[in-house]
Short mmCIF file of C-alpha atoms in Angstrom, two decimals:
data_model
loop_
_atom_site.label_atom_id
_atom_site.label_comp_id
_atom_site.label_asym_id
_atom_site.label_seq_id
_atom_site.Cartn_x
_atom_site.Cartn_y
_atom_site.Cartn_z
CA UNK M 21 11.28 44.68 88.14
CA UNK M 22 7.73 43.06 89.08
CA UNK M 23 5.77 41.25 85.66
CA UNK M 24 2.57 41.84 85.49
CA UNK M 25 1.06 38.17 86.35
CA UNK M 26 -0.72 38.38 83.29
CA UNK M 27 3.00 37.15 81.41
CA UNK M 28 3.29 34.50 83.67
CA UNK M 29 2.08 30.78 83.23
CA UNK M 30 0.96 28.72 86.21
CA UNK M 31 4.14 27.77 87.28
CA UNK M 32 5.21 31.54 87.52
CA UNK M 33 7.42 31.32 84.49
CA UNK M 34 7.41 34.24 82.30
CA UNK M 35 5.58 32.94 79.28
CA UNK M 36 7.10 32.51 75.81
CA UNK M 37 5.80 35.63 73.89
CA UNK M 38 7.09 37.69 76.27
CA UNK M 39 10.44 36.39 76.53
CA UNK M 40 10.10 36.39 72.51
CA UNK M 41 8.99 40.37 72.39
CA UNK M 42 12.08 41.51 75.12
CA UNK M 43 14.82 39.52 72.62
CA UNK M 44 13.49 41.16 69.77
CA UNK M 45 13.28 44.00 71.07
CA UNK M 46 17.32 43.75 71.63
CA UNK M 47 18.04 43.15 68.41
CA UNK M 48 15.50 45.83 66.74
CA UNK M 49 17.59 47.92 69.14
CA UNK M 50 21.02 46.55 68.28
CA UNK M 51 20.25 46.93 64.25
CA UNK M 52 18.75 50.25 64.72
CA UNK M 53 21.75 51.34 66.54
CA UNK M 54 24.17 50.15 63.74
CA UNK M 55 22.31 51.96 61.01
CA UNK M 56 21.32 55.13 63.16
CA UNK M 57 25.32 55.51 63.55
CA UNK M 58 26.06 54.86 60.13
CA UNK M 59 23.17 56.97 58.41
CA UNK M 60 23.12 59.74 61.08
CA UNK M 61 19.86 58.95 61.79
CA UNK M 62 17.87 59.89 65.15
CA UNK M 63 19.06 59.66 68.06
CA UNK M 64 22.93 59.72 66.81
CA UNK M 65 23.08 63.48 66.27
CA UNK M 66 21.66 64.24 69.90
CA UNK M 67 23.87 61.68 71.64
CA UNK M 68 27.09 62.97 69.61
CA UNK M 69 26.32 66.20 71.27
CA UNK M 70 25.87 65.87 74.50
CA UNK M 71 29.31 63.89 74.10
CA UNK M 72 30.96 67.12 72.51
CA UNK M 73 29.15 69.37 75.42
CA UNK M 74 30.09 66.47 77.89
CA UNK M 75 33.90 66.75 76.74
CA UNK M 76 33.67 70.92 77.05
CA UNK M 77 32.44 70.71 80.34
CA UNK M 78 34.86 68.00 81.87
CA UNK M 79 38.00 69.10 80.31
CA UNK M 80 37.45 73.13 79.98
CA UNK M 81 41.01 73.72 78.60
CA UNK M 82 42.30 70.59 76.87
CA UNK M 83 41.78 72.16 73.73
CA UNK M 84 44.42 74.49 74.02
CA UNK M 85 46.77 74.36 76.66
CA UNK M 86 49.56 71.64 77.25
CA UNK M 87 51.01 70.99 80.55
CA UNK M 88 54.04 69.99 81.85
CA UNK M 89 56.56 72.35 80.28
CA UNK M 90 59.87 73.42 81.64
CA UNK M 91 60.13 76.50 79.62
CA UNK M 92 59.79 80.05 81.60
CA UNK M 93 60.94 82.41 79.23
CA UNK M 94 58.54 83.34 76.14
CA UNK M 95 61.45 84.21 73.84
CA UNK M 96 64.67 82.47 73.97
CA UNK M 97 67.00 83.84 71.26
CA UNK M 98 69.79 81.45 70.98
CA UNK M 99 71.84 83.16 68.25
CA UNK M 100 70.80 86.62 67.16
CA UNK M 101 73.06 87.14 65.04
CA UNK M 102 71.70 84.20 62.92
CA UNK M 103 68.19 85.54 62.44
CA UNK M 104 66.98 86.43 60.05
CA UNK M 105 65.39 89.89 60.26
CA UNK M 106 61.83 91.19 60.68
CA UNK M 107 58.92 91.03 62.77
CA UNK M 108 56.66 88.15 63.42
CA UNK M 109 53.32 87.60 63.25
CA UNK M 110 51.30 84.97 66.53
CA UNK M 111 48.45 83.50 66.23
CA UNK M 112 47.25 82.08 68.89
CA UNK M 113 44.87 81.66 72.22
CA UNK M 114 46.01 83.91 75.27
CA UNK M 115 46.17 83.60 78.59
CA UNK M 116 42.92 85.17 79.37
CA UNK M 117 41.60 82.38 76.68
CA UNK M 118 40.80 85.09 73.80
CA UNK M 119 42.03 84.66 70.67
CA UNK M 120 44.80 87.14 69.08
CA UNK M 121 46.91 87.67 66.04
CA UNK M 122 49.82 89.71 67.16
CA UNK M 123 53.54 91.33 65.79
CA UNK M 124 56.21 90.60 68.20
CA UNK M 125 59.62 91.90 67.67
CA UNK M 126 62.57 89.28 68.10
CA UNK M 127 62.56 89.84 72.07
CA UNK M 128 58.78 88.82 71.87
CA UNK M 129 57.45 92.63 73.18
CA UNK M 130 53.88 92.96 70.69
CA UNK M 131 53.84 96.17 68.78
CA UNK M 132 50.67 94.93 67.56
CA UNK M 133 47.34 93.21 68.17
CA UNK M 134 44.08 92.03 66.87
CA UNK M 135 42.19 90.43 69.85
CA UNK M 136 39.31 88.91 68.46
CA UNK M 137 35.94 87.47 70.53
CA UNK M 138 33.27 85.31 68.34
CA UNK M 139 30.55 87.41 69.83
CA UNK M 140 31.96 91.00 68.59
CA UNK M 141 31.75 89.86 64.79
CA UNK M 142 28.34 87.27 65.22
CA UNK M 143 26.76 88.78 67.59
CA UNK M 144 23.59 87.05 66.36
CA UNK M 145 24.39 83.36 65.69
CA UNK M 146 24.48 81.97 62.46
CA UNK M 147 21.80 79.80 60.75
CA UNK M 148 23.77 77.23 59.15
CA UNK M 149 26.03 76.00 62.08
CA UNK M 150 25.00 73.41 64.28
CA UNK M 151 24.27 74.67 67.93
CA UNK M 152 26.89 73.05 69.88
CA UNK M 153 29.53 74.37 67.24
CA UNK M 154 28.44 78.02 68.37
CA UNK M 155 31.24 79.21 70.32
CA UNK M 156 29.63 80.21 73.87
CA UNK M 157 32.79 81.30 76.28
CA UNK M 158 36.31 81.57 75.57
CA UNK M 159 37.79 80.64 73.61
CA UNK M 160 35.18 78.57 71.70
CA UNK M 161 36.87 78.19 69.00
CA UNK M 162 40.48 78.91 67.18
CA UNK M 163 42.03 81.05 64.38
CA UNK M 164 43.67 78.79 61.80
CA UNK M 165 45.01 80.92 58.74
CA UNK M 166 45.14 84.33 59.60
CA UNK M 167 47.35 86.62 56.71
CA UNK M 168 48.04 90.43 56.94
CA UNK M 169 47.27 91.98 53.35
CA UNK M 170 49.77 95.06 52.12
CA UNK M 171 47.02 97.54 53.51
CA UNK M 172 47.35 96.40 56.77
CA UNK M 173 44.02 94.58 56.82
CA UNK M 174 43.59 90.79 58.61
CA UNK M 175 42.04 88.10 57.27
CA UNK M 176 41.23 85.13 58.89
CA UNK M 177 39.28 81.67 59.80
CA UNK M 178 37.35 81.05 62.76
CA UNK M 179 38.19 77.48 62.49
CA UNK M 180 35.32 75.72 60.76
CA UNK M 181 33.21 78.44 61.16
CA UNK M 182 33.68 81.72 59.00
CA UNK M 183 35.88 83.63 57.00
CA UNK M 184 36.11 87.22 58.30
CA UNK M 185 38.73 90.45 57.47
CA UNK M 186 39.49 93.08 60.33
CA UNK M 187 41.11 96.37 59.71
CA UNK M 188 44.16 97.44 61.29
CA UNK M 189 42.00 98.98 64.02
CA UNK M 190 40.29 95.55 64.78
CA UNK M 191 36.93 97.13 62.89
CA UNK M 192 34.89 94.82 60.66
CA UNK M 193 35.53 94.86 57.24
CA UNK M 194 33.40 91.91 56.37
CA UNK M 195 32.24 88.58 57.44
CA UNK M 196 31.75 85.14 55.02
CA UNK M 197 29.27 82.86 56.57
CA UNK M 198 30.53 79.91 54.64
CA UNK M 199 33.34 76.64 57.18
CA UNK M 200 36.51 77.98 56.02
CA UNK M 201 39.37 76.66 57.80
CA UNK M 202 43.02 75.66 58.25
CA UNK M 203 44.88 77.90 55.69
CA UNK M 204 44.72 81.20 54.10
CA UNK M 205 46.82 82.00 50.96
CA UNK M 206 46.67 85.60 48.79
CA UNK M 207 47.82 85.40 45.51
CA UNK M 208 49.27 87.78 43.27
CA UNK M 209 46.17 90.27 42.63
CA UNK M 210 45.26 90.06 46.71
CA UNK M 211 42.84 87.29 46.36
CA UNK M 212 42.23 84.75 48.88
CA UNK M 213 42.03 81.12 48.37
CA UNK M 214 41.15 79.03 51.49
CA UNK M 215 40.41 75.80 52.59
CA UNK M 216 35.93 75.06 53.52
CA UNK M 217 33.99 72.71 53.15
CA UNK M 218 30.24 71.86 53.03
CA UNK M 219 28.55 69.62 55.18
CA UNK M 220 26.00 66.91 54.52
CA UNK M 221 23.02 65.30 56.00
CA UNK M 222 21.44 64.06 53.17
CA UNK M 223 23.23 61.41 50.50
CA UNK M 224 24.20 62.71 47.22
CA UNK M 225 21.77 60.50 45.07
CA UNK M 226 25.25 60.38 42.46
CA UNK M 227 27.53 59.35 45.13
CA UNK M 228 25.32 56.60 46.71
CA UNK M 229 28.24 55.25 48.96
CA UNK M 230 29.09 58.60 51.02
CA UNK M 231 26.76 58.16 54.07
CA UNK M 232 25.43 61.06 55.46
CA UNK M 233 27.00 62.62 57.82
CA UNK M 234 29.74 63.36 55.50
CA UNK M 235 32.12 66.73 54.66
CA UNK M 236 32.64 67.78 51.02
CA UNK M 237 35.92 69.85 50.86
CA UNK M 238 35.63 73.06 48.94
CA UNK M 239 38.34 75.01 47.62
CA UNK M 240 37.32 78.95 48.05
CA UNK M 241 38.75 81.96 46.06
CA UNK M 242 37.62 85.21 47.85
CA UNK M 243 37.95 88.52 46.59
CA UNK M 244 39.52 91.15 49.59
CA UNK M 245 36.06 92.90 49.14
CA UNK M 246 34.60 89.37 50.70
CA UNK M 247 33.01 88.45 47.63
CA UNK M 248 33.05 84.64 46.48
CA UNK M 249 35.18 84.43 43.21
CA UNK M 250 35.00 80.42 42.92
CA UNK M 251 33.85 77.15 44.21
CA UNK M 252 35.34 74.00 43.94
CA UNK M 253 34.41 70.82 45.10
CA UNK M 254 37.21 68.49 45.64
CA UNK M 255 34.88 65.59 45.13
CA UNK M 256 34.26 67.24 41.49
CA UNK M 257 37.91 67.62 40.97
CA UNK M 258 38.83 63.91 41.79
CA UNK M 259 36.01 62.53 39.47
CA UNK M 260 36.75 65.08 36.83
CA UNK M 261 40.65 63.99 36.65
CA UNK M 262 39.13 59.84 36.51
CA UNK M 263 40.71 59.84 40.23
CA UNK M 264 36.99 58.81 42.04
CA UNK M 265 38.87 55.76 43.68
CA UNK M 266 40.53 58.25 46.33
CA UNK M 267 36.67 58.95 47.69
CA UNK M 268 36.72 55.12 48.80
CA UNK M 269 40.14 55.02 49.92
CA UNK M 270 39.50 54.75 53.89
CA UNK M 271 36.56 52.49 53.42
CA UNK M 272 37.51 49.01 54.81
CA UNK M 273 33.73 47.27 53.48
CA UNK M 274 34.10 43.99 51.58
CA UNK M 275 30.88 44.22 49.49
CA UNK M 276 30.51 48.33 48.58
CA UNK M 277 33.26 50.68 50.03
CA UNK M 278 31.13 52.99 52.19
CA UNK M 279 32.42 55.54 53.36
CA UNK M 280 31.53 58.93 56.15
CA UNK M 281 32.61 61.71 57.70
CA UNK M 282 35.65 64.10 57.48
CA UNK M 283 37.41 61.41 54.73
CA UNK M 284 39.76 63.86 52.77
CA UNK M 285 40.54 66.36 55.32
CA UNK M 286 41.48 69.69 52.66
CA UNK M 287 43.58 71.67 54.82
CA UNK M 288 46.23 73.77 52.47
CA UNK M 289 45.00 75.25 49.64
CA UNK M 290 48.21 77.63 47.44
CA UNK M 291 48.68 79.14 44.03
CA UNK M 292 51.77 79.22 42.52
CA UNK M 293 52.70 82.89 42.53
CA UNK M 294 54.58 85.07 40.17
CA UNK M 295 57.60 86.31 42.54
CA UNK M 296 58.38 82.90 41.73
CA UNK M 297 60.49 81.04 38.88
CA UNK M 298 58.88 78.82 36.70
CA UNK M 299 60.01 75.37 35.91
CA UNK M 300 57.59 72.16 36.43
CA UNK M 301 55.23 74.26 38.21
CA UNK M 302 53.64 77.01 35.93
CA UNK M 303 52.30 80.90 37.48
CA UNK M 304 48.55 80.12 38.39
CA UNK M 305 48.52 76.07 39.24
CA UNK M 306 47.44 75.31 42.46
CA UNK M 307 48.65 73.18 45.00
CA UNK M 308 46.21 71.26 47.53
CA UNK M 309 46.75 69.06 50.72
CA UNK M 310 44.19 66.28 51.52
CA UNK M 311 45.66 65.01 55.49
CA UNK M 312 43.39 62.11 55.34
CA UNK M 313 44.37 60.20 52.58
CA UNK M 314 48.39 61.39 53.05
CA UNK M 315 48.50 63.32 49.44
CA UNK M 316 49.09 66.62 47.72
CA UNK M 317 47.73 67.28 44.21
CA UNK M 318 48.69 69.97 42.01
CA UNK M 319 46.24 70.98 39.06
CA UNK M 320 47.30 73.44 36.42
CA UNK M 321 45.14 76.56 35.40
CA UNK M 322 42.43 74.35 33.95
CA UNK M 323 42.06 72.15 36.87
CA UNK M 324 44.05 69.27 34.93
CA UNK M 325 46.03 67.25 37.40
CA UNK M 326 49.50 67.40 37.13
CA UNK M 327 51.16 66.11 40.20
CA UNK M 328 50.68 63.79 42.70
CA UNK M 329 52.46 62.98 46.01
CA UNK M 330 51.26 60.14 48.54
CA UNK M 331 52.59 58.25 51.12
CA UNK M 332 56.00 59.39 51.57
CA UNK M 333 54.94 61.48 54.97
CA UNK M 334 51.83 61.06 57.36
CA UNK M 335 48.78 63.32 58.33
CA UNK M 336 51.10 65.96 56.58
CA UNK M 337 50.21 70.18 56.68
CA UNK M 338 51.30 72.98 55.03
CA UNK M 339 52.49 72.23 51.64
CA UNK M 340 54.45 75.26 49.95
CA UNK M 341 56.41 75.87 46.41
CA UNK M 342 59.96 76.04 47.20
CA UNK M 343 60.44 76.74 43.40
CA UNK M 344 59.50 75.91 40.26
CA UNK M 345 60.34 72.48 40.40
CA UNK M 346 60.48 71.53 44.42
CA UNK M 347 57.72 71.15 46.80
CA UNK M 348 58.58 70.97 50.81
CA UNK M 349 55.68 70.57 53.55
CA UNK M 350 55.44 69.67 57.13
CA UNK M 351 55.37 66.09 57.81
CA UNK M 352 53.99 65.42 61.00
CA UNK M 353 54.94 61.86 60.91
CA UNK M 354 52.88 60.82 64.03
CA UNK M 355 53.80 57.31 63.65
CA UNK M 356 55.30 56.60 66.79
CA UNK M 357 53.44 55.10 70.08
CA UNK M 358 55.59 56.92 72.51
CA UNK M 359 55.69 60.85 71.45
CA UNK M 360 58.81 61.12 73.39
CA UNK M 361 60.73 59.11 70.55
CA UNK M 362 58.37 60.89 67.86
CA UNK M 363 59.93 63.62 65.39
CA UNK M 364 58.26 65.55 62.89
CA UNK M 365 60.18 66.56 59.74
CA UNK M 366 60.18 69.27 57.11
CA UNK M 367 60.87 67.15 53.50
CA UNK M 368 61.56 68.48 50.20
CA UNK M 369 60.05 66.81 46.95
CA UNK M 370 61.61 67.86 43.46
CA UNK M 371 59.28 66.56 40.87
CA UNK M 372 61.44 66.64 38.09
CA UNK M 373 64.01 64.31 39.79
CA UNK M 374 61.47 62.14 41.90
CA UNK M 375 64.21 62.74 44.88
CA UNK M 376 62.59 63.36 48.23
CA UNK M 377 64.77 64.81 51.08
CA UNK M 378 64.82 65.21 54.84
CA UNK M 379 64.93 69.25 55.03
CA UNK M 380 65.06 68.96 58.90
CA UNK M 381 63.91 66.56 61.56
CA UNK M 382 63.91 67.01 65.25
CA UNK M 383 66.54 65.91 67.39
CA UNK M 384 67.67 66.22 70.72
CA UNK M 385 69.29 69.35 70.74
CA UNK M 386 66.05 70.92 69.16
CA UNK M 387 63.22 68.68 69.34
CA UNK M 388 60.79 69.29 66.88
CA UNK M 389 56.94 67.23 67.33
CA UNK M 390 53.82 67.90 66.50
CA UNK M 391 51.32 65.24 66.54
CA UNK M 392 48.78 67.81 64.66
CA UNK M 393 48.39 70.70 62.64
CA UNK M 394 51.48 72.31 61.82
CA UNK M 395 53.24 75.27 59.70
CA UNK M 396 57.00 76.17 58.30
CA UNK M 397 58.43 79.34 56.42
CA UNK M 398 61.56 79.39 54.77
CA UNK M 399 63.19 82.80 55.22
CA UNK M 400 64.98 84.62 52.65
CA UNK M 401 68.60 84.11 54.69
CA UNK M 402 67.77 80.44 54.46
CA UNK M 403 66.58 79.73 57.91
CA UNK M 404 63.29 77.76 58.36
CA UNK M 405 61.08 78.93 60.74
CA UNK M 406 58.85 76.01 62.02
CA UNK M 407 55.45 76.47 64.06
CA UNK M 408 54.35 73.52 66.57
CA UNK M 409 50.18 73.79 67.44
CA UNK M 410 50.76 73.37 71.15
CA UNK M 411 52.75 76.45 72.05
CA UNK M 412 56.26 76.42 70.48
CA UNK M 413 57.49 78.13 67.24
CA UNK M 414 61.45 77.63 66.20
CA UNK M 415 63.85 79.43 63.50
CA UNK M 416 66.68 76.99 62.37
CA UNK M 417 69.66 77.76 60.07
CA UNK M 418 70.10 75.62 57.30
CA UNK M 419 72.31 73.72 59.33
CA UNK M 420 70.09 72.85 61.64
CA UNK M 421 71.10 75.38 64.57
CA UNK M 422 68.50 76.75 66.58
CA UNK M 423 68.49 80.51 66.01
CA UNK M 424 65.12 81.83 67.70
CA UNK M 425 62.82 80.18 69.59
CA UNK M 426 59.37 81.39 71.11
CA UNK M 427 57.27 80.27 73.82
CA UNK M 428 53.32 81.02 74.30
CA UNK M 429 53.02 80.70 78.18
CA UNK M 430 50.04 81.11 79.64
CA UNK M 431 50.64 80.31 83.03
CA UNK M 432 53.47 78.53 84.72
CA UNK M 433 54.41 74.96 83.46
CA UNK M 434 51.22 75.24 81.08
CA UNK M 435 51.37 76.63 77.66
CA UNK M 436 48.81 77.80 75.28
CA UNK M 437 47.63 77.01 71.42
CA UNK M 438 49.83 78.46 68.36
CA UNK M 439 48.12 78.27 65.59
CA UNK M 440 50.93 80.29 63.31
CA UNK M 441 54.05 82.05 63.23
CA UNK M 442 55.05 84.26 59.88
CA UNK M 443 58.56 86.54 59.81
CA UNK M 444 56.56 89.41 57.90
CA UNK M 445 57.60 91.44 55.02
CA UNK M 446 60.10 94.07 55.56
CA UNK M 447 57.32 96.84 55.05
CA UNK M 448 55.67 96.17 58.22
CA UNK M 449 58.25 96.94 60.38
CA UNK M 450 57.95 99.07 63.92
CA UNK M 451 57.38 102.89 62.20
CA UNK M 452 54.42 100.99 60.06
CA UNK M 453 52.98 99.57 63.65
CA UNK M 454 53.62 103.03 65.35
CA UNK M 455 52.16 104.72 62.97
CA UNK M 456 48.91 102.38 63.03
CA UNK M 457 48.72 102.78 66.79
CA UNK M 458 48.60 106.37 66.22
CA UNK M 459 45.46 106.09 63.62
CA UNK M 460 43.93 104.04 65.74
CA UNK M 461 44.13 105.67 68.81
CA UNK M 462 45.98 103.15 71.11
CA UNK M 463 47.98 103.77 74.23
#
C-alpha cells in the first residue's frame, strides 16, 4: 500500500503520528473485539451467523447422519422371545431428510406416521426467532420430545423452536410460539410440562453478571388445549431455594464470575405421577435436569428443593422416577478422548440409601455410546430399552442381553438422527393404527 507523502518526513520515513494512529487503532480494535464478543455487541451477532450459515452450507448433513456403519439391516431382533411386547414409537430424520414420528412393529414395518415439514405448520415465519434459526430446507431442524396422548393426538418440539400438537391425521391442532425443547412429559390430568427457555440480549439489571447473550431456562406446563398453565424460571427457582451460586458455576473470572450463554442447559423436565408408589418422592414433585452444570433437582409441590444430585455422571439426559425412592437417568459419560473406548451408562440413585448403581454400561458385546443427547425406558418385563441420538436404539434384559435392536438407515454405511424410541402402551396396538388409517383415509 502507497502513503500518501503527506505522512512521510524528509527522509521518507512514515512520520510518528501516523505510526501512533495505525497502533492504536489495533488495540481500539483488539479491545473492541473482546467486549463485542463478550457483550454481544455489533458486529458479533452478524459474524456468528454467517459462521452458522457457513457450517450449513459446507457440511449439508453433519447434523444428522453418521457414517461409517456396518449395519444393513434396520431391525435386528436378537431374542424375540425376550421382548417385551408392544409397538414402538421413532422419532427421527428420514432418508428423504423430513422429519417423522412413526409406530413400528418389532420387525420394524411402520403402521403409522406423522411426517412433519416446518413450512406446513409456520408457513409464515415467526417474529421472535432469529433468521438463521428459521428452518429453510430439510430438515432444518429436529423433533426432540415428541409423546402420543390417549386420544391419539402428537405433541411435540421443533427443537428450540415451538411446541406444536398434530392429530392422528397429521392436521394441526395447535401451535405454541414459545423455544421448547428436549423433553416432553404428560402428567396425570394430560398436561404437558416441557423443557424452553427465553433468550436474552439485554442484561437483567438484578443479575448484573449474566452477559447478554445469555438463555434463561423455563420450565413450561401446557394444557392439551395449547394453553400456557405455568412459567418457571429456573434462574427464579435457584435464587428462591438460596442456591444463586449454581448461576456462576462455569464462570472461571478471578475478580466477578461472569458468566454467558447456554450455562444450565434444562433439558428433562418430569412430575412424579400417581401410577406410581410413594416413598421419598411425593405425587406432584418435579424432577429437573440441568446438563451443564452435571445435576438433577427435585422440588416438591411448592417449589421447595428437596433433592439434589451432582457430579456422579457427565452431560447426563433423561432423568426418570424408577419409584418412590430411586432415580435412574442416562449418563452419557463422554469423558473419554477416544470414543472407541467410551461407554455410556444407565445409573440408578436411591435417595434414601445415598447408593448409586451401574444399571447397565456398554460393552463389547453391545456397545452402548452416545456422546449427546440420549433417552432410556424401562419396560414393564424389566428390559431397558435405550435410545442412542445418532441412529441406534437397543432393548436389554436385565441381564444385560441384547433382546431388540433397531437401526435408522438412510442410505448404505450412513445412518440417520434418532431422536427417541418409546415401547407404547398396550392400547395402541395394530387394530388402534388400522383403525386410524381408516379415519384418515390412508392407503
Amino acid at each position: 500500500m502507497e502513503v500518501d507523502a503527506r505522512w512521510k518526513n524528509a527522509n521518507g520515513s512514515i512520520q510518528p503520528p501516523l505510526v501512533m494512529f495505525i497502533v492504536s487503532l489495533m488495540l481500539f480494535s483488539m479491545v473492541y473485539g473482546f467486549f463485542a464478543n463478550r457483550y454481544n455487541w455489533f458486529p458479533a451477532s452478524v459474524i456468528n451467523n454467517a459462521v452458522f450459515a457457513f457450517h450449513q452450507i459446507s457440511n449439508p448433513d453433519s447434523d444428522w447422519t453418521i457414517t461409517g456403519t456396518d449395519k444393513t439391516e434396520l431391525v435386528t431382533v436378537a431374542k424375540a422371545d425376550l421382548m417385551a411386547p408392544g409397538l414402538t414409537k421413532i422419532v427421527n430424520v428420514e432418508a428423504d431428510r423430513s422429519l417423522a414420528v412413526k409406530v413400528i412393529n418389532s420387525g420394524g414395518e411402520v403402521l403409522h406416521r406423522w411426517k412433519i415439514e416446518w413450512q406446513d405448520i409456520w408457513p409464515q415465519s415467526p417474529d421472535y426467532l432469529k433468521e438463521p434459526e428459521i428452518p429453510k430446507e430439510r430438515p432444518g431442524t429436529h423433533i426432540h420430545g415428541a409423546q402420543i396422548l390417549a386420544n391419539g393426538d402428537l405433541v411435540f418440539n421443533f427443537e428450540h423452536l415451538s411446541l406444536v400438537s398434530l392429530d392422528p391425521c397429521g392436521n394441526l391442532n395447535w401451535k405454541l410460539p414459545y423455544r421448547t425443547h428436549h423433553s416432553v412429559f404428560i402428567d396425570d390430568d394430560e398436561n404437558i410440562w416441557v423443557s424452553a427457555q427465553r433468550d436474552h440480549e439485554a442484561p437483567i439489571p438484578e443479575l448484573p453478571l449474566i452477559q447478554p447473550g445469555f438463555i434463561e431456562p423455563v420450565l413450561l406446563k401446557v394444557s392439551p388445549q395449547g394453553e400456557i398453565l405455568l412459567e418457571k424460571s429456573v434462574f427464579d427457582l435457584l435464587i428462591d431455594n438460596r442456591l444463586q451460586g449454581a448461576l456462576y458455576a462455569n464462570s472461571i473470572e478471578n475478580d466477578f464470575p461472569y458468566v454467558k450463554g447456554d450455562m444450565f442447559h434444562l433439558n428433562d423436565v418430569e412430575v412424579f405421577t400417581g401410577d406410581k408408589k410413594e416413598g421419598f418422592f411425593k405425587k406432584g414433585d418435579v424432577m429437573i435436569s440441568l446438563r451443564n452444570i452435571n445435576t438433577v433437582f427435585v422440588f416438591n409441590s411448592d417449589w421447595e428443593i428437596k433433592y439434589q444430585m451432582s457430579y456422579e455422571f457427565v452431560r447426563q439426559h433423561d432423568p426418570d422416577f424408577f419409584d418412590g425412592n430411586t432415580i435412574t437417568l442416562f449418563d452419557n459419560n463422554n469423558v473419554d478422548s477416544d470414543a472407541k473406548k467410551s461407554h455410556s451408562r444407565i445409573l440408578g440413585k436411591n435417595a434414601i440409601s445415598g447408593e448409586t448403581r451401574v444399571l447397565f454400561k456398554g460393552n463389547r458385546e453391545v456397545p452402548f455410546y452416545s456422546n449427546i443427547m440420549g433417552k432410556h425406558q424401562w419396560l414393564p418385563n424389566g428390559n431397558l430399552l435405550i435410545n442412542e441420538w445418532m441412529g441406534r436404539a437397543i432393548e436389554v434384559t436385565p441381564g444385560g442381553e441384547l433382546a431388540w435392536e433397531y437401526n435408522t438407515i438412510v442410505s448404505p454405511g450412513k445412518l440417520g438422527l434418532t431422536e427417541e424410541a418409546e415401547r407404547l402402551p398396550q392400547q395402541f396396538n395394530e387394530e388402534y393404527f388400522k383403525n386410524i388409517k381408516e379415519e384418515c383415509g390412508k392407503p
